[in-house]
Tab-separated table of C-alpha atoms in Angstrom:
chain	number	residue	atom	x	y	z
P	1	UNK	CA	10.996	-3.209	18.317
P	2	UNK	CA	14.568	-3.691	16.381
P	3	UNK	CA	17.808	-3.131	17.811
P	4	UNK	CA	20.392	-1.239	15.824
P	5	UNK	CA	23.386	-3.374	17.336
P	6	UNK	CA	21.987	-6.611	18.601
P	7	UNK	CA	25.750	-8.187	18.569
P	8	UNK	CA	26.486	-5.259	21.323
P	9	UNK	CA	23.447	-6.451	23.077
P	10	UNK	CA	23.804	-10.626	22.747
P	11	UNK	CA	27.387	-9.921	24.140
P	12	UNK	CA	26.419	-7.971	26.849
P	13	UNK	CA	23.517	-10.162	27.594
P	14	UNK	CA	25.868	-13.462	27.964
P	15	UNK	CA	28.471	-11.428	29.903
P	16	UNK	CA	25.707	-10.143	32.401
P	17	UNK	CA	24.565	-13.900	32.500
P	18	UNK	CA	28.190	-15.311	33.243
P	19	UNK	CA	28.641	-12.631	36.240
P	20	UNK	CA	25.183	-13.032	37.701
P	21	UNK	CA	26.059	-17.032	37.594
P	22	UNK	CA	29.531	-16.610	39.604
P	23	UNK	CA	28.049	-14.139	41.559
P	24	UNK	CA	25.175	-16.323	42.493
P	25	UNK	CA	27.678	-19.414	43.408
P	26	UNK	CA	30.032	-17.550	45.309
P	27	UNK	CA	27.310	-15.967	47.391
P	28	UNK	CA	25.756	-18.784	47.930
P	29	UNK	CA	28.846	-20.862	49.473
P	30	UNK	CA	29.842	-17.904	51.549
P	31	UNK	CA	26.472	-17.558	52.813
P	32	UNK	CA	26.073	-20.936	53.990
P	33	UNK	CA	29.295	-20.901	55.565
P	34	UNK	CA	28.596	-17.659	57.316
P	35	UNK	CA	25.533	-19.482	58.524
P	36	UNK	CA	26.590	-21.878	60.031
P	37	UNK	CA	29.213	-20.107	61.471
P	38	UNK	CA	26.458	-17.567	63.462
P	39	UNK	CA	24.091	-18.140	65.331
P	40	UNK	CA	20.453	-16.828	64.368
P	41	UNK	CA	20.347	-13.385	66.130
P	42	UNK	CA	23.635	-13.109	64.628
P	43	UNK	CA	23.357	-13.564	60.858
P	44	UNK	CA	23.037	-10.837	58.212
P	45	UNK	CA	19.777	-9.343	56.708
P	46	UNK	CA	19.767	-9.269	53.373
P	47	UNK	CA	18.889	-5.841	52.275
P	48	UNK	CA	16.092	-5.257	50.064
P	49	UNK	CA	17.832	-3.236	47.080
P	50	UNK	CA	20.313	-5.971	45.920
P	51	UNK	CA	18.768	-5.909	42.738
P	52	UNK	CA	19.308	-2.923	42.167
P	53	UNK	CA	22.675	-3.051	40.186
P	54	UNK	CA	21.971	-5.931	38.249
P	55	UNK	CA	18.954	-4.212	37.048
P	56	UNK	CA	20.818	-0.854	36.197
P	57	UNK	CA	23.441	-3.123	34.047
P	58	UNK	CA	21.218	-4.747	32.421
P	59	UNK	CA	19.283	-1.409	31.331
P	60	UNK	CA	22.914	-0.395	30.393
P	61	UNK	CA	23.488	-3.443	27.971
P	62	UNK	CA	19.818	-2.965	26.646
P	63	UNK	CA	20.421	0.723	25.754
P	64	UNK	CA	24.188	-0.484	24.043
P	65	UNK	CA	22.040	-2.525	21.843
P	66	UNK	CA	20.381	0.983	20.496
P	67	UNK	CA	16.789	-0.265	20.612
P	68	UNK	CA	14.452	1.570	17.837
P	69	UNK	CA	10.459	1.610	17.152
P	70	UNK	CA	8.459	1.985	14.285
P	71	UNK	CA	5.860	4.539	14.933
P	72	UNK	CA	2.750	3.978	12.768
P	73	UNK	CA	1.893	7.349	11.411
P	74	UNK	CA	-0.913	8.385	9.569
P	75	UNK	CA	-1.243	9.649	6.455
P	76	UNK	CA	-1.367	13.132	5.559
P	77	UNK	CA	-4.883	13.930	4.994
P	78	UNK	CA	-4.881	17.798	4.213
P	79	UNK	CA	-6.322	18.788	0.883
P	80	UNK	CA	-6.063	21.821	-0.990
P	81	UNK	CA	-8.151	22.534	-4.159
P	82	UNK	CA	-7.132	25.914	-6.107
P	83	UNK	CA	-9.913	27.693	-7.739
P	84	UNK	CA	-9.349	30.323	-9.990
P	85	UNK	CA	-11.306	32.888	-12.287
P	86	UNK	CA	-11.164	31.984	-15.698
P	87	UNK	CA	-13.700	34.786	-17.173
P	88	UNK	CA	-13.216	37.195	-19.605
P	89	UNK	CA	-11.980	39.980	-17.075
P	90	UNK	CA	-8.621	37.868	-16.213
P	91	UNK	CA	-7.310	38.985	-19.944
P	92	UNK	CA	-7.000	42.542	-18.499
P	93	UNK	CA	-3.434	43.980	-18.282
P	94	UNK	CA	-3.891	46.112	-14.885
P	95	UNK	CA	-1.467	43.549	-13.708
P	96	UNK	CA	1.508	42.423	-15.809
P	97	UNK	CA	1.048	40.537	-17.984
P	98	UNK	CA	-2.648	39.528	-17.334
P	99	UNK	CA	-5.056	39.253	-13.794
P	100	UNK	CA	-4.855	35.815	-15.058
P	101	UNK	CA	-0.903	34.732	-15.594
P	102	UNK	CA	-0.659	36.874	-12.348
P	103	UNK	CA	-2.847	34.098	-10.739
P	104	UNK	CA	-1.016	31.509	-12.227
P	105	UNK	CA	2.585	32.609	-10.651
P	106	UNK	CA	0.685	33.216	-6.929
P	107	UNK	CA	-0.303	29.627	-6.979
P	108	UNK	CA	2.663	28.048	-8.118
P	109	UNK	CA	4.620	29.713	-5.706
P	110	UNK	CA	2.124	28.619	-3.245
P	111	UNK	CA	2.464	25.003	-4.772
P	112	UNK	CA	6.364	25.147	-4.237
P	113	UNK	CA	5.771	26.002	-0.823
P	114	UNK	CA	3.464	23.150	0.042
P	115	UNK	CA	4.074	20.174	1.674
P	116	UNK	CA	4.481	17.261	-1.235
P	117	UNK	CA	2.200	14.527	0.768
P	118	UNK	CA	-0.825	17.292	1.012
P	119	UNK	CA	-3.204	16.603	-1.918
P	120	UNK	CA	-3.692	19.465	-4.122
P	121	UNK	CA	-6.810	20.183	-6.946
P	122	UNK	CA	-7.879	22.470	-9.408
P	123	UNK	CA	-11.368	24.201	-10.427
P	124	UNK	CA	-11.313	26.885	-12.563
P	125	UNK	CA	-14.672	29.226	-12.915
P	126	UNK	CA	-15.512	31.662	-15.546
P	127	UNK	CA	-18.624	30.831	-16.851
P	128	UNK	CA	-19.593	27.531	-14.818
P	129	UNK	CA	-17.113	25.787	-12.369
P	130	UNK	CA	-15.092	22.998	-13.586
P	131	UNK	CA	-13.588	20.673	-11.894
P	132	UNK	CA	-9.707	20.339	-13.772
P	133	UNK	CA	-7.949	17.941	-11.777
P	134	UNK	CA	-9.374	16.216	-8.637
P	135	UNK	CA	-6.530	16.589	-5.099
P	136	UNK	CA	-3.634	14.128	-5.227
P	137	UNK	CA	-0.101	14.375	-5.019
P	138	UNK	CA	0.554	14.990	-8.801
P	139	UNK	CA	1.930	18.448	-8.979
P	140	UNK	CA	3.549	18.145	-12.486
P	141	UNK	CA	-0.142	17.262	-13.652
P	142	UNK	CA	-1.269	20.291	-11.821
P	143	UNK	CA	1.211	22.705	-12.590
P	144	UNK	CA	0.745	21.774	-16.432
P	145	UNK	CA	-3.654	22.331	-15.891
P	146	UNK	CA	-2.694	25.172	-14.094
P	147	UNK	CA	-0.450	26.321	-17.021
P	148	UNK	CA	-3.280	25.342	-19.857
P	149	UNK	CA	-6.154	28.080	-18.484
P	150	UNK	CA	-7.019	30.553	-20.628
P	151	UNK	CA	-9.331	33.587	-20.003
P	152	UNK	CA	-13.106	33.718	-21.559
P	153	UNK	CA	-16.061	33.876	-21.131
P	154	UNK	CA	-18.209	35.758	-18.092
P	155	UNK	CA	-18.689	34.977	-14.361
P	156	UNK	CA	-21.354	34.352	-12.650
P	157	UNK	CA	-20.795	37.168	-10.417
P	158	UNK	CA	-20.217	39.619	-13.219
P	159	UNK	CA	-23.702	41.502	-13.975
């Protein structure tokens, strides 16, 4: 644990020190005076919360010293690997321009959208699967394979 202001605090500490001191000493001499002054039947209980407001000042000077802790947190550990269709039907124009550059806008809007620390891959599939670029936190790398697929060949679930 750090503390933001620890000058606030140090001050605050020494000035709650000096009081409790004179407090201390002077009720100490008036006590034993009083004391002696009564007899036994006679002389004050001390009552059990006294400590009470020296313990709520010096929770007061600890909080003016604005007190902060490091959390450990863990690292992100969500992956995401894109797979897209890279076979010969992706070069048709039902969708403008092409299934494929269609494909390519979807996930790099979903890439913009996505949390930079979560690692994201590519595979691309047309005639076999291929692995393009393993998840990490690269997204210039993975926008530019994203950008270099080109339709051909035929899918394996294409009869």
């Amino acid at each position: 644990m750090a503390f933001k202001e620890p000058g606030t605090l140090l001050f605050g500490l020494g000035l709650f020190l000096l009081g409790l001191l004179l407090y201390l000493l002077l009720k100490r001499g008036g006590k034993a005076r009083l004391e002696q002054a009564l007899e036994a039947p006679f002389r004050p209980r001390p009552p059990g919360w006294e400590w009470a407001y020296p313990l709520g000042l010096l929770l007061v000077l600890l909080a003016a010293g604005r007190p902060e802790a490091t959390l450990p947190w863990r690292e992100n550990q969500t992956q995401v690997v894109l797979v897209v269709d890279t076979s010969h039907s992706m070069a048709a124009d039902d969708e403008t321009p092409s299934r494929l550059e269609r494909a390519k806008t979807l996930a790099k809007a979903f890439l913009r959208g996505l949390d930079p620390t979560v690692k994201a891959g590519l595979v691309s599939f047309g005639p076999q699967a291929v692995l393009l670029l393993s998840p990490g936190t690269e997204r210039p790398a993975l926008l530019e394979a994203l950008e270099g697929l080109k339709p051909g060949g035929v899918s394996p679930f294409q009869h």
